[in-house]
């Protein structure tokens, strides 16, 4: 894993360094103009959050049913990243909405459900931090709940039509916008993978230290 | 007879005028586009004090993403350093215990 980390970090850094130039060269959207360029970081941050939720949910299932501590460490690392990338989406969205919609926030289905999804993963971390012994299993059920809920958040905008655009925006993008968008999406997913490796290493070392203290007490 | 005809036509025309005058305003004659509304201004013609600039919002959005990433990496790095320092202290303590004590086994946890 550590052999992959450095080359992956270099590739990700190069992609993020090139991203501002690609975004600047992308054509302006006809009605929103400059503010629409938040899209290139806003949507990829949600994509990274969904990736984190998938990893956390699957690892939680493995930990719940097969009792694997390694899966638990992966789940807690992914949950932390779900909160990080979710916060990015929840901050960049209102900044875009303030100009495009005239309001910072709307309590519509998509925005409210996205906020609730963020709160689910914050509660996961709170359970892990303050839950005491056995909190890993309880948190795993919270992670599993987050995974089960996330598809409804994604499709909510198709059922309740409000101010938020539909999910069909990305497939209908103009050619000049598609390149920068997928570049940013790939960069965010690579960043997620890198941060997950880093955070999992921390969780592994913490577990090693706990094992050493336990062995010493015995 | 002609006088009576003129009188009838005159009354009809007058009534039409009166009704036309009383018709609700803003109804354009058929086949004509409605006149432009005076209350609305195109967004690029708004006075500077009324316009919301996009650039600061865009800059804040991008800056927030980078600050969040760097802050998170810093917190992970700090926690990692703390754990490694604790591990070094533990190893030192084990080595001071002498030959008979079990050595530190830094193997991967389960």
PDB file of C-alpha atoms in Angstrom:
ATOM      1  CA  UNK A   1       0.000   0.000   0.000  1.00  0.00           C
ATOM      2  CA  UNK A   2       2.823   2.414   0.915  1.00  0.00           C
ATOM      3  CA  UNK A   3       4.502   1.764  -2.450  1.00  0.00           C
ATOM      4  CA  UNK A   4       1.415   3.056  -4.238  1.00  0.00           C
ATOM      5  CA  UNK A   5       0.955   6.069  -1.955  1.00  0.00           C
ATOM      6  CA  UNK A   6       3.739   8.326  -3.251  1.00  0.00           C
ATOM      7  CA  UNK A   7       3.114   7.852  -7.026  1.00  0.00           C
ATOM      8  CA  UNK A   8      -0.622   8.277  -6.415  1.00  0.00           C
ATOM      9  CA  UNK A   9       0.011  11.452  -4.406  1.00  0.00           C
ATOM     10  CA  UNK A  10       2.149  12.858  -7.239  1.00  0.00           C
ATOM     11  CA  UNK A  11      -0.538  12.088  -9.847  1.00  0.00           C
ATOM     12  CA  UNK A  12      -3.274  13.617  -7.662  1.00  0.00           C
ATOM     13  CA  UNK A  13      -1.205  16.746  -6.995  1.00  0.00           C
ATOM     14  CA  UNK A  14      -0.556  17.137 -10.736  1.00  0.00           C
ATOM     15  CA  UNK A  15      -4.272  16.777 -11.477  1.00  0.00           C
ATOM     16  CA  UNK A  16      -5.233  19.365  -8.862  1.00  0.00           C
ATOM     17  CA  UNK A  17      -2.508  21.701 -10.141  1.00  0.00           C
ATOM     18  CA  UNK A  18      -3.883  21.473 -13.677  1.00  0.00           C
ATOM     19  CA  UNK A  19      -7.561  21.638 -12.625  1.00  0.00           C
ATOM     20  CA  UNK A  20      -7.770  25.479 -12.232  1.00  0.00           C
ATOM     21  CA  UNK A  21      -6.475  25.945 -15.805  1.00  0.00           C
ATOM     22  CA  UNK A  22      -8.947  23.392 -17.184  1.00  0.00           C
ATOM     23  CA  UNK A  23     -11.804  25.008 -15.240  1.00  0.00           C
ATOM     24  CA  UNK A  24     -10.829  28.489 -16.423  1.00  0.00           C
ATOM     25  CA  UNK A  25     -10.816  27.307 -20.041  1.00  0.00           C
ATOM     26  CA  UNK A  26     -14.212  25.574 -19.755  1.00  0.00           C
ATOM     27  CA  UNK A  27     -17.082  27.504 -21.387  1.00  0.00           C
ATOM     28  CA  UNK A  28     -19.389  29.602 -19.243  1.00  0.00           C
ATOM     29  CA  UNK A  29     -22.887  28.315 -18.559  1.00  0.00           C
ATOM     30  CA  UNK A  30     -25.284  30.717 -20.294  1.00  0.00           C
ATOM     31  CA  UNK A  31     -27.437  31.761 -17.318  1.00  0.00           C
ATOM     32  CA  UNK A  32     -25.172  31.435 -14.275  1.00  0.00           C
ATOM     33  CA  UNK A  33     -21.867  32.476 -15.873  1.00  0.00           C
ATOM     34  CA  UNK A  34     -18.873  32.547 -13.486  1.00  0.00           C
ATOM     35  CA  UNK A  35     -20.577  31.141 -10.379  1.00  0.00           C
ATOM     36  CA  UNK A  36     -21.383  27.882 -12.233  1.00  0.00           C
ATOM     37  CA  UNK A  37     -17.665  27.023 -12.008  1.00  0.00           C
ATOM     38  CA  UNK A  38     -18.238  25.965  -8.367  1.00  0.00           C
ATOM     39  CA  UNK A  39     -19.825  22.899 -10.009  1.00  0.00           C
ATOM     40  CA  UNK A  40     -16.342  21.478 -10.812  1.00  0.00           C
ATOM     41  CA  UNK A  41     -15.550  21.085  -7.101  1.00  0.00           C
ATOM     42  CA  UNK A  42     -19.101  20.784  -5.707  1.00  0.00           C
ATOM     43  CA  UNK A  43     -20.255  17.654  -7.578  1.00  0.00           C
ATOM     44  CA  UNK A  44     -16.896  15.778  -7.267  1.00  0.00           C
ATOM     45  CA  UNK A  45     -16.910  16.401  -3.500  1.00  0.00           C
ATOM     46  CA  UNK A  46     -20.306  14.635  -3.315  1.00  0.00           C
ATOM     47  CA  UNK A  47     -18.940  11.826  -5.511  1.00  0.00           C
ATOM     48  CA  UNK A  48     -16.066  11.385  -3.052  1.00  0.00           C
ATOM     49  CA  UNK A  49     -18.567  11.416  -0.182  1.00  0.00           C
ATOM     50  CA  UNK A  50     -20.626   8.661  -1.824  1.00  0.00           C
ATOM     51  CA  UNK A  51     -17.423   6.627  -2.345  1.00  0.00           C
ATOM     52  CA  UNK A  52     -16.615   7.081   1.361  1.00  0.00           C
ATOM     53  CA  UNK A  53     -20.155   6.014   2.326  1.00  0.00           C
ATOM     54  CA  UNK A  54     -19.879   2.894   0.137  1.00  0.00           C
ATOM     55  CA  UNK A  55     -16.548   1.908   1.721  1.00  0.00           C
ATOM     56  CA  UNK A  56     -17.839   2.620   5.244  1.00  0.00           C
ATOM     57  CA  UNK A  57     -21.086   0.713   4.658  1.00  0.00           C
ATOM     58  CA  UNK A  58     -19.476  -2.378   3.130  1.00  0.00           C
ATOM     59  CA  UNK A  59     -16.706  -2.460   5.779  1.00  0.00           C
ATOM     60  CA  UNK A  60     -19.376  -2.078   8.494  1.00  0.00           C
ATOM     61  CA  UNK A  61     -21.279  -5.091   7.114  1.00  0.00           C
ATOM     62  CA  UNK A  62     -18.065  -7.146   7.109  1.00  0.00           C
ATOM     63  CA  UNK A  63     -17.280  -6.079  10.684  1.00  0.00           C
ATOM     64  CA  UNK A  64     -20.829  -6.745  11.881  1.00  0.00           C
ATOM     65  CA  UNK A  65     -21.160 -10.224  10.404  1.00  0.00           C
ATOM     66  CA  UNK A  66     -17.550 -11.478  10.334  1.00  0.00           C
ATOM     67  CA  UNK A  67     -16.122  -9.510  13.272  1.00  0.00           C
ATOM     68  CA  UNK A  68     -13.019  -8.286  11.458  1.00  0.00           C
ATOM     69  CA  UNK A  69     -11.199  -5.445  13.270  1.00  0.00           C
ATOM     70  CA  UNK A  70      -9.401  -4.480  10.022  1.00  0.00           C
ATOM     71  CA  UNK A  71     -12.791  -3.836   8.406  1.00  0.00           C
ATOM     72  CA  UNK A  72     -13.774  -1.742  11.418  1.00  0.00           C
ATOM     73  CA  UNK A  73     -10.642   0.394  11.036  1.00  0.00           C
ATOM     74  CA  UNK A  74     -11.457   0.897   7.357  1.00  0.00           C
ATOM     75  CA  UNK A  75     -15.056   1.830   8.226  1.00  0.00           C
ATOM     76  CA  UNK A  76     -14.111   4.453  10.807  1.00  0.00           C
ATOM     77  CA  UNK A  77     -11.558   5.963   8.415  1.00  0.00           C
ATOM     78  CA  UNK A  78     -14.114   6.140   5.602  1.00  0.00           C
ATOM     79  CA  UNK A  79     -16.754   7.651   7.925  1.00  0.00           C
ATOM     80  CA  UNK A  80     -14.366  10.478   8.814  1.00  0.00           C
ATOM     81  CA  UNK A  81     -13.814  11.130   5.105  1.00  0.00           C
ATOM     82  CA  UNK A  82     -17.559  11.041   4.419  1.00  0.00           C
ATOM     83  CA  UNK A  83     -17.933  13.886   6.927  1.00  0.00           C
ATOM     84  CA  UNK A  84     -15.028  15.802   5.342  1.00  0.00           C
ATOM     85  CA  UNK A  85     -16.273  15.561   1.742  1.00  0.00           C
ATOM     86  CA  UNK A  86     -19.882  16.084   2.818  1.00  0.00           C
ATOM     87  CA  UNK A  87     -18.851  19.317   4.557  1.00  0.00           C
ATOM     88  CA  UNK A  88     -17.240  20.463   1.307  1.00  0.00           C
ATOM     89  CA  UNK A  89     -20.479  19.810  -0.596  1.00  0.00           C
ATOM     90  CA  UNK A  90     -22.598  21.495   2.081  1.00  0.00           C
ATOM     91  CA  UNK A  91     -20.433  24.622   2.074  1.00  0.00           C
ATOM     92  CA  UNK A  92     -19.833  25.003  -1.670  1.00  0.00           C
ATOM     93  CA  UNK A  93     -23.525  24.370  -2.473  1.00  0.00           C
ATOM     94  CA  UNK A  94     -24.945  27.367  -0.538  1.00  0.00           C
ATOM     95  CA  UNK A  95     -22.188  29.619  -1.921  1.00  0.00           C
ATOM     96  CA  UNK A  96     -23.352  28.664  -5.408  1.00  0.00           C
ATOM     97  CA  UNK A  97     -27.041  28.895  -4.444  1.00  0.00           C
ATOM     98  CA  UNK A  98     -26.664  32.402  -3.004  1.00  0.00           C
ATOM     99  CA  UNK A  99     -25.847  33.720  -6.469  1.00  0.00           C
ATOM    100  CA  UNK A 100     -27.876  31.303  -8.604  1.00  0.00           C
ATOM    101  CA  UNK A 101     -31.052  31.067  -6.487  1.00  0.00           C
ATOM    102  CA  UNK A 102     -30.766  34.239  -4.407  1.00  0.00           C
ATOM    103  CA  UNK A 103     -30.806  32.297  -1.130  1.00  0.00           C
ATOM    104  CA  UNK A 104     -28.150  30.515   0.902  1.00  0.00           C
ATOM    105  CA  UNK A 105     -30.334  27.557   1.777  1.00  0.00           C
ATOM    106  CA  UNK A 106     -33.697  25.983   0.903  1.00  0.00           C
ATOM    107  CA  UNK A 107     -35.298  23.309   3.044  1.00  0.00           C
ATOM    108  CA  UNK A 108     -36.068  21.229  -0.044  1.00  0.00           C
ATOM    109  CA  UNK A 109     -35.828  17.449  -0.220  1.00  0.00           C
ATOM    110  CA  UNK A 110     -32.331  17.187  -1.702  1.00  0.00           C
ATOM    111  CA  UNK A 111     -30.615  19.729   0.500  1.00  0.00           C
ATOM    112  CA  UNK A 112     -32.324  18.562   3.676  1.00  0.00           C
ATOM    113  CA  UNK A 113     -31.590  14.892   2.998  1.00  0.00           C
ATOM    114  CA  UNK A 114     -27.952  15.680   2.166  1.00  0.00           C
ATOM    115  CA  UNK A 115     -27.652  17.516   5.493  1.00  0.00           C
ATOM    116  CA  UNK A 116     -29.217  14.544   7.300  1.00  0.00           C
ATOM    117  CA  UNK A 117     -26.766  12.172   5.588  1.00  0.00           C
ATOM    118  CA  UNK A 118     -23.895  14.322   6.852  1.00  0.00           C
ATOM    119  CA  UNK A 119     -25.419  14.200  10.349  1.00  0.00           C
ATOM    120  CA  UNK A 120     -25.656  10.376  10.148  1.00  0.00           C
ATOM    121  CA  UNK A 121     -21.883  10.153   9.652  1.00  0.00           C
ATOM    122  CA  UNK A 122     -21.189  12.778  12.306  1.00  0.00           C
ATOM    123  CA  UNK A 123     -23.258  10.621  14.666  1.00  0.00           C
ATOM    124  CA  UNK A 124     -21.164   7.597  13.594  1.00  0.00           C
ATOM    125  CA  UNK A 125     -18.022   9.418  14.735  1.00  0.00           C
ATOM    126  CA  UNK A 126     -19.682  10.610  17.948  1.00  0.00           C
ATOM    127  CA  UNK A 127     -20.728   7.032  18.758  1.00  0.00           C
ATOM    128  CA  UNK A 128     -17.150   5.888  18.158  1.00  0.00           C
ATOM    129  CA  UNK A 129     -15.681   8.644  20.311  1.00  0.00           C
ATOM    130  CA  UNK A 130     -18.078   8.643  23.267  1.00  0.00           C
ATOM    131  CA  UNK A 131     -19.855   5.286  22.979  1.00  0.00           C
ATOM    132  CA  UNK A 132     -17.453   3.294  25.165  1.00  0.00           C
ATOM    133  CA  UNK A 133     -16.943  -0.492  24.837  1.00  0.00           C
ATOM    134  CA  UNK A 134     -19.029  -2.111  22.112  1.00  0.00           C
ATOM    135  CA  UNK A 135     -19.496   1.161  20.269  1.00  0.00           C
ATOM    136  CA  UNK A 136     -17.813  -0.307  17.179  1.00  0.00           C
ATOM    137  CA  UNK A 137     -20.805  -2.584  16.547  1.00  0.00           C
ATOM    138  CA  UNK A 138     -23.312   0.178  17.221  1.00  0.00           C
ATOM    139  CA  UNK A 139     -21.409   2.524  14.916  1.00  0.00           C
ATOM    140  CA  UNK A 140     -21.309  -0.207  12.235  1.00  0.00           C
ATOM    141  CA  UNK A 141     -25.119  -0.260  12.210  1.00  0.00           C
ATOM    142  CA  UNK A 142     -25.099   3.541  11.820  1.00  0.00           C
ATOM    143  CA  UNK A 143     -22.684   3.149   8.870  1.00  0.00           C
ATOM    144  CA  UNK A 144     -24.937   0.520   7.354  1.00  0.00           C
ATOM    145  CA  UNK A 145     -27.930   2.850   7.807  1.00  0.00           C
ATOM    146  CA  UNK A 146     -25.996   5.626   6.043  1.00  0.00           C
ATOM    147  CA  UNK A 147     -25.266   3.302   3.123  1.00  0.00           C
ATOM    148  CA  UNK A 148     -28.943   2.281   2.878  1.00  0.00           C
ATOM    149  CA  UNK A 149     -30.144   5.898   2.951  1.00  0.00           C
ATOM    150  CA  UNK A 150     -27.650   7.346   0.451  1.00  0.00           C
ATOM    151  CA  UNK A 151     -29.408   6.157  -2.783  1.00  0.00           C
ATOM    152  CA  UNK A 152     -32.605   7.926  -1.626  1.00  0.00           C
ATOM    153  CA  UNK A 153     -30.663  11.159  -1.185  1.00  0.00           C
ATOM    154  CA  UNK A 154     -29.323  10.795  -4.727  1.00  0.00           C
ATOM    155  CA  UNK A 155     -32.729  10.191  -6.373  1.00  0.00           C
ATOM    156  CA  UNK A 156     -34.709  12.558  -4.103  1.00  0.00           C
ATOM    157  CA  UNK A 157     -34.333  15.413  -6.573  1.00  0.00           C
ATOM    158  CA  UNK A 158     -36.175  13.394  -9.235  1.00  0.00           C
ATOM    159  CA  UNK A 159     -39.184  12.843  -6.957  1.00  0.00           C
ATOM    160  CA  UNK A 160     -39.463  16.278  -5.345  1.00  0.00           C
ATOM    161  CA  UNK A 161     -38.781  18.914  -7.977  1.00  0.00           C
ATOM    162  CA  UNK A 162     -37.490  22.044  -6.283  1.00  0.00           C
ATOM    163  CA  UNK A 163     -34.684  24.516  -6.903  1.00  0.00           C
ATOM    164  CA  UNK A 164     -31.901  21.933  -7.033  1.00  0.00           C
ATOM    165  CA  UNK A 165     -31.012  20.737 -10.561  1.00  0.00           C
ATOM    166  CA  UNK A 166     -31.813  17.176 -11.645  1.00  0.00           C
ATOM    167  CA  UNK A 167     -29.298  14.332 -11.738  1.00  0.00           C
ATOM    168  CA  UNK A 168     -29.291  14.582 -15.527  1.00  0.00           C
ATOM    169  CA  UNK A 169     -26.955  17.607 -15.517  1.00  0.00           C
ATOM    170  CA  UNK A 170     -23.700  15.665 -15.872  1.00  0.00           C
ATOM    171  CA  UNK A 171     -24.700  13.472 -18.878  1.00  0.00           C
ATOM    172  CA  UNK A 172     -25.981  16.553 -20.714  1.00  0.00           C
ATOM    173  CA  UNK A 173     -22.891  18.714 -20.190  1.00  0.00           C
ATOM    174  CA  UNK A 174     -21.267  20.373 -23.196  1.00  0.00           C
ATOM    175  CA  UNK A 175     -18.042  18.784 -24.460  1.00  0.00           C
ATOM    176  CA  UNK A 176     -15.913  21.671 -23.199  1.00  0.00           C
ATOM    177  CA  UNK A 177     -17.305  21.204 -19.690  1.00  0.00           C
ATOM    178  CA  UNK A 178     -17.062  17.407 -19.582  1.00  0.00           C
ATOM    179  CA  UNK A 179     -13.236  17.273 -19.677  1.00  0.00           C
ATOM    180  CA  UNK A 180     -12.646  19.558 -16.655  1.00  0.00           C
ATOM    181  CA  UNK A 181     -15.511  17.899 -14.786  1.00  0.00           C
ATOM    182  CA  UNK A 182     -14.159  14.364 -15.139  1.00  0.00           C
ATOM    183  CA  UNK A 183     -10.640  15.594 -14.369  1.00  0.00           C
ATOM    184  CA  UNK A 184     -11.882  17.070 -11.079  1.00  0.00           C
ATOM    185  CA  UNK A 185     -14.007  13.979 -10.353  1.00  0.00           C
ATOM    186  CA  UNK A 186     -10.987  11.677 -10.848  1.00  0.00           C
ATOM    187  CA  UNK A 187      -8.789  13.999  -8.748  1.00  0.00           C
ATOM    188  CA  UNK A 188     -11.313  14.006  -5.891  1.00  0.00           C
ATOM    189  CA  UNK A 189     -11.662  10.210  -5.981  1.00  0.00           C
ATOM    190  CA  UNK A 190      -7.868   9.816  -5.940  1.00  0.00           C
ATOM    191  CA  UNK A 191      -7.676  12.291  -3.056  1.00  0.00           C
ATOM    192  CA  UNK A 192     -10.266  10.200  -1.235  1.00  0.00           C
ATOM    193  CA  UNK A 193      -8.193   7.032  -1.831  1.00  0.00           C
ATOM    194  CA  UNK A 194      -5.029   8.754  -0.557  1.00  0.00           C
ATOM    195  CA  UNK A 195      -6.686  10.142   2.555  1.00  0.00           C
ATOM    196  CA  UNK A 196      -8.265   6.761   3.222  1.00  0.00           C
ATOM    197  CA  UNK A 197      -4.833   5.085   3.101  1.00  0.00           C
ATOM    198  CA  UNK A 198      -3.418   7.729   5.444  1.00  0.00           C
ATOM    199  CA  UNK A 199      -6.294   7.513   7.907  1.00  0.00           C
ATOM    200  CA  UNK A 200      -6.306   3.698   7.849  1.00  0.00           C
ATOM    201  CA  UNK A 201      -2.591   3.740   8.665  1.00  0.00           C
ATOM    202  CA  UNK A 202      -3.355   5.907  11.693  1.00  0.00           C
ATOM    203  CA  UNK A 203      -6.119   3.510  12.792  1.00  0.00           C
ATOM    204  CA  UNK A 204      -3.765   0.519  12.350  1.00  0.00           C
ATOM    205  CA  UNK A 205      -1.007   2.136  14.416  1.00  0.00           C
ATOM    206  CA  UNK A 206      -3.495   3.057  17.136  1.00  0.00           C
ATOM    207  CA  UNK A 207      -4.663  -0.572  17.221  1.00  0.00           C
ATOM    208  CA  UNK A 208      -1.031  -1.767  17.403  1.00  0.00           C
ATOM    209  CA  UNK A 209      -0.378   0.520  20.369  1.00  0.00           C
ATOM    210  CA  UNK A 210      -3.540  -0.688  22.111  1.00  0.00           C
ATOM    211  CA  UNK A 211      -2.433  -4.312  21.558  1.00  0.00           C
ATOM    212  CA  UNK A 212       1.019  -3.505  23.006  1.00  0.00           C
ATOM    213  CA  UNK A 213      -0.501  -1.956  26.127  1.00  0.00           C
ATOM    214  CA  UNK A 214      -2.841  -4.930  26.536  1.00  0.00           C
ATOM    215  CA  UNK A 215       0.061  -7.403  26.144  1.00  0.00           C
ATOM    216  CA  UNK A 216       2.088  -5.413  28.683  1.00  0.00           C
ATOM    217  CA  UNK A 217      -0.729  -5.481  31.249  1.00  0.00           C
ATOM    218  CA  UNK A 218      -1.075  -9.233  30.855  1.00  0.00           C
TER     219      UNK A 218
ATOM    220  CA  UNK B   1     -83.622  58.788 -42.989  1.00  0.00           C
ATOM    221  CA  UNK B   2     -79.956  59.641 -43.619  1.00  0.00           C
ATOM    222  CA  UNK B   3     -79.937  61.715 -40.465  1.00  0.00           C
ATOM    223  CA  UNK B   4     -81.336  58.791 -38.473  1.00  0.00           C
ATOM    224  CA  UNK B   5     -78.706  56.435 -39.986  1.00  0.00           C
ATOM    225  CA  UNK B   6     -75.900  58.850 -39.076  1.00  0.00           C
ATOM    226  CA  UNK B   7     -77.290  59.116 -35.568  1.00  0.00           C
ATOM    227  CA  UNK B   8     -77.355  55.305 -35.098  1.00  0.00           C
ATOM    228  CA  UNK B   9     -73.818  54.899 -36.483  1.00  0.00           C
ATOM    229  CA  UNK B  10     -72.652  57.765 -34.289  1.00  0.00           C
ATOM    230  CA  UNK B  11     -74.166  56.177 -31.157  1.00  0.00           C
ATOM    231  CA  UNK B  12     -72.606  52.797 -32.010  1.00  0.00           C
ATOM    232  CA  UNK B  13     -69.158  54.320 -32.565  1.00  0.00           C
ATOM    233  CA  UNK B  14     -69.435  56.348 -29.381  1.00  0.00           C
ATOM    234  CA  UNK B  15     -70.425  53.268 -27.393  1.00  0.00           C
ATOM    235  CA  UNK B  16     -67.494  51.327 -28.848  1.00  0.00           C
ATOM    236  CA  UNK B  17     -65.150  54.150 -27.863  1.00  0.00           C
ATOM    237  CA  UNK B  18     -66.556  54.266 -24.367  1.00  0.00           C
ATOM    238  CA  UNK B  19     -66.271  50.490 -23.970  1.00  0.00           C
ATOM    239  CA  UNK B  20     -62.773  50.545 -25.449  1.00  0.00           C
ATOM    240  CA  UNK B  21     -61.777  53.227 -22.969  1.00  0.00           C
ATOM    241  CA  UNK B  22     -63.171  51.196 -20.099  1.00  0.00           C
ATOM    242  CA  UNK B  23     -61.361  47.970 -21.167  1.00  0.00           C
ATOM    243  CA  UNK B  24     -58.626  46.853 -18.712  1.00  0.00           C
ATOM    244  CA  UNK B  25     -55.237  48.359 -19.530  1.00  0.00           C
ATOM    245  CA  UNK B  26     -52.344  46.204 -20.721  1.00  0.00           C
ATOM    246  CA  UNK B  27     -54.417  44.214 -23.165  1.00  0.00           C
ATOM    247  CA  UNK B  28     -52.454  44.460 -26.385  1.00  0.00           C
ATOM    248  CA  UNK B  29     -54.335  44.494 -29.637  1.00  0.00           C
ATOM    249  CA  UNK B  30     -54.461  41.108 -31.308  1.00  0.00           C
ATOM    250  CA  UNK B  31     -51.309  40.252 -33.260  1.00  0.00           C
ATOM    251  CA  UNK B  32     -49.059  42.643 -31.315  1.00  0.00           C
ATOM    252  CA  UNK B  33     -46.441  41.721 -28.712  1.00  0.00           C
ATOM    253  CA  UNK B  34     -47.080  43.001 -25.181  1.00  0.00           C
ATOM    254  CA  UNK B  35     -45.043  46.045 -24.257  1.00  0.00           C
ATOM    255  CA  UNK B  36     -41.943  45.522 -22.118  1.00  0.00           C
ATOM    256  CA  UNK B  37     -42.491  45.792 -18.375  1.00  0.00           C
ATOM    257  CA  UNK B  38     -40.866  48.750 -16.810  1.00  0.00           C
ATOM    258  CA  UNK B  39     -40.371  47.212 -13.345  1.00  0.00           C
ATOM    259  CA  UNK B  40     -37.810  44.600 -14.362  1.00  0.00           C
ATOM    260  CA  UNK B  41     -34.227  45.319 -15.346  1.00  0.00           C
ATOM    261  CA  UNK B  42     -31.805  42.920 -16.994  1.00  0.00           C
ATOM    262  CA  UNK B  43     -29.311  41.734 -14.370  1.00  0.00           C
ATOM    263  CA  UNK B  44     -26.350  43.344 -16.116  1.00  0.00           C
ATOM    264  CA  UNK B  45     -28.098  46.749 -15.967  1.00  0.00           C
ATOM    265  CA  UNK B  46     -28.564  46.677 -12.205  1.00  0.00           C
ATOM    266  CA  UNK B  47     -26.779  49.374 -10.218  1.00  0.00           C
ATOM    267  CA  UNK B  48     -23.482  48.188  -8.759  1.00  0.00           C
ATOM    268  CA  UNK B  49     -24.873  48.288  -5.210  1.00  0.00           C
ATOM    269  CA  UNK B  50     -27.608  45.804  -6.166  1.00  0.00           C
ATOM    270  CA  UNK B  51     -25.355  43.280  -7.934  1.00  0.00           C
ATOM    271  CA  UNK B  52     -23.975  40.227  -6.140  1.00  0.00           C
ATOM    272  CA  UNK B  53     -20.477  39.529  -7.455  1.00  0.00           C
ATOM    273  CA  UNK B  54     -19.737  35.877  -8.240  1.00  0.00           C
ATOM    274  CA  UNK B  55     -15.955  35.969  -7.861  1.00  0.00           C
ATOM    275  CA  UNK B  56     -15.793  36.255  -4.026  1.00  0.00           C
ATOM    276  CA  UNK B  57     -18.279  33.357  -3.626  1.00  0.00           C
ATOM    277  CA  UNK B  58     -16.263  31.257  -6.086  1.00  0.00           C
ATOM    278  CA  UNK B  59     -12.990  32.046  -4.328  1.00  0.00           C
ATOM    279  CA  UNK B  60     -14.470  31.241  -0.901  1.00  0.00           C
ATOM    280  CA  UNK B  61     -15.804  27.893  -2.209  1.00  0.00           C
ATOM    281  CA  UNK B  62     -12.456  26.811  -3.659  1.00  0.00           C
ATOM    282  CA  UNK B  63     -10.527  28.136  -0.650  1.00  0.00           C
ATOM    283  CA  UNK B  64     -12.793  26.255   1.762  1.00  0.00           C
ATOM    284  CA  UNK B  65     -12.138  22.955  -0.046  1.00  0.00           C
ATOM    285  CA  UNK B  66      -8.374  23.442   0.175  1.00  0.00           C
ATOM    286  CA  UNK B  67      -8.429  24.639   3.773  1.00  0.00           C
ATOM    287  CA  UNK B  68     -10.584  21.624   4.748  1.00  0.00           C
ATOM    288  CA  UNK B  69      -8.196  19.172   3.021  1.00  0.00           C
ATOM    289  CA  UNK B  70      -5.064  20.707   4.548  1.00  0.00           C
ATOM    290  CA  UNK B  71      -6.655  20.950   7.994  1.00  0.00           C
ATOM    291  CA  UNK B  72      -7.705  17.297   7.838  1.00  0.00           C
ATOM    292  CA  UNK B  73      -4.237  16.134   6.672  1.00  0.00           C
ATOM    293  CA  UNK B  74      -2.704  18.191   9.507  1.00  0.00           C
ATOM    294  CA  UNK B  75      -4.973  16.560  12.116  1.00  0.00           C
ATOM    295  CA  UNK B  76      -4.157  13.049  10.808  1.00  0.00           C
ATOM    296  CA  UNK B  77      -0.435  13.868  10.759  1.00  0.00           C
ATOM    297  CA  UNK B  78      -0.640  15.191  14.342  1.00  0.00           C
ATOM    298  CA  UNK B  79      -2.471  12.091  15.572  1.00  0.00           C
ATOM    299  CA  UNK B  80      -0.010   9.838  13.721  1.00  0.00           C
ATOM    300  CA  UNK B  81       2.962  11.614  15.323  1.00  0.00           C
ATOM    301  CA  UNK B  82       1.352  11.279  18.742  1.00  0.00           C
ATOM    302  CA  UNK B  83       0.809   7.524  18.323  1.00  0.00           C
ATOM    303  CA  UNK B  84       4.357   7.006  17.023  1.00  0.00           C
ATOM    304  CA  UNK B  85       5.833   9.025  19.888  1.00  0.00           C
ATOM    305  CA  UNK B  86       3.814   6.961  22.357  1.00  0.00           C
ATOM    306  CA  UNK B  87       5.071   3.796  20.691  1.00  0.00           C
ATOM    307  CA  UNK B  88       8.684   4.949  20.998  1.00  0.00           C
ATOM    308  CA  UNK B  89       8.181   5.695  24.703  1.00  0.00           C
ATOM    309  CA  UNK B  90       6.667   2.244  25.139  1.00  0.00           C
ATOM    310  CA  UNK B  91       9.617   0.571  23.350  1.00  0.00           C
ATOM    311  CA  UNK B  92      12.126   2.507  25.477  1.00  0.00           C
ATOM    312  CA  UNK B  93      10.325   1.448  28.632  1.00  0.00           C
ATOM    313  CA  UNK B  94      10.362  -2.174  27.499  1.00  0.00           C
ATOM    314  CA  UNK B  95      14.089  -2.071  26.742  1.00  0.00           C
ATOM    315  CA  UNK B  96      14.805  -0.650  30.239  1.00  0.00           C
ATOM    316  CA  UNK B  97      13.079  -3.640  31.817  1.00  0.00           C
ATOM    317  CA  UNK B  98      16.019  -5.874  30.976  1.00  0.00           C
ATOM    318  CA  UNK B  99      16.714  -9.025  29.104  1.00  0.00           C
ATOM    319  CA  UNK B 100      14.068 -11.184  30.768  1.00  0.00           C
ATOM    320  CA  UNK B 101      11.154  -8.995  29.760  1.00  0.00           C
ATOM    321  CA  UNK B 102       9.294  -9.793  26.575  1.00  0.00           C
ATOM    322  CA  UNK B 103      10.350  -7.590  23.655  1.00  0.00           C
ATOM    323  CA  UNK B 104       8.026  -5.281  21.811  1.00  0.00           C
ATOM    324  CA  UNK B 105       6.321  -7.089  19.012  1.00  0.00           C
ATOM    325  CA  UNK B 106       5.356  -4.438  16.440  1.00  0.00           C
ATOM    326  CA  UNK B 107       3.356  -6.758  14.276  1.00  0.00           C
ATOM    327  CA  UNK B 108       0.184  -5.809  12.500  1.00  0.00           C
ATOM    328  CA  UNK B 109      -2.898  -5.951  14.686  1.00  0.00           C
ATOM    329  CA  UNK B 110      -5.695  -8.370  13.881  1.00  0.00           C
TER     330      UNK B 110
END
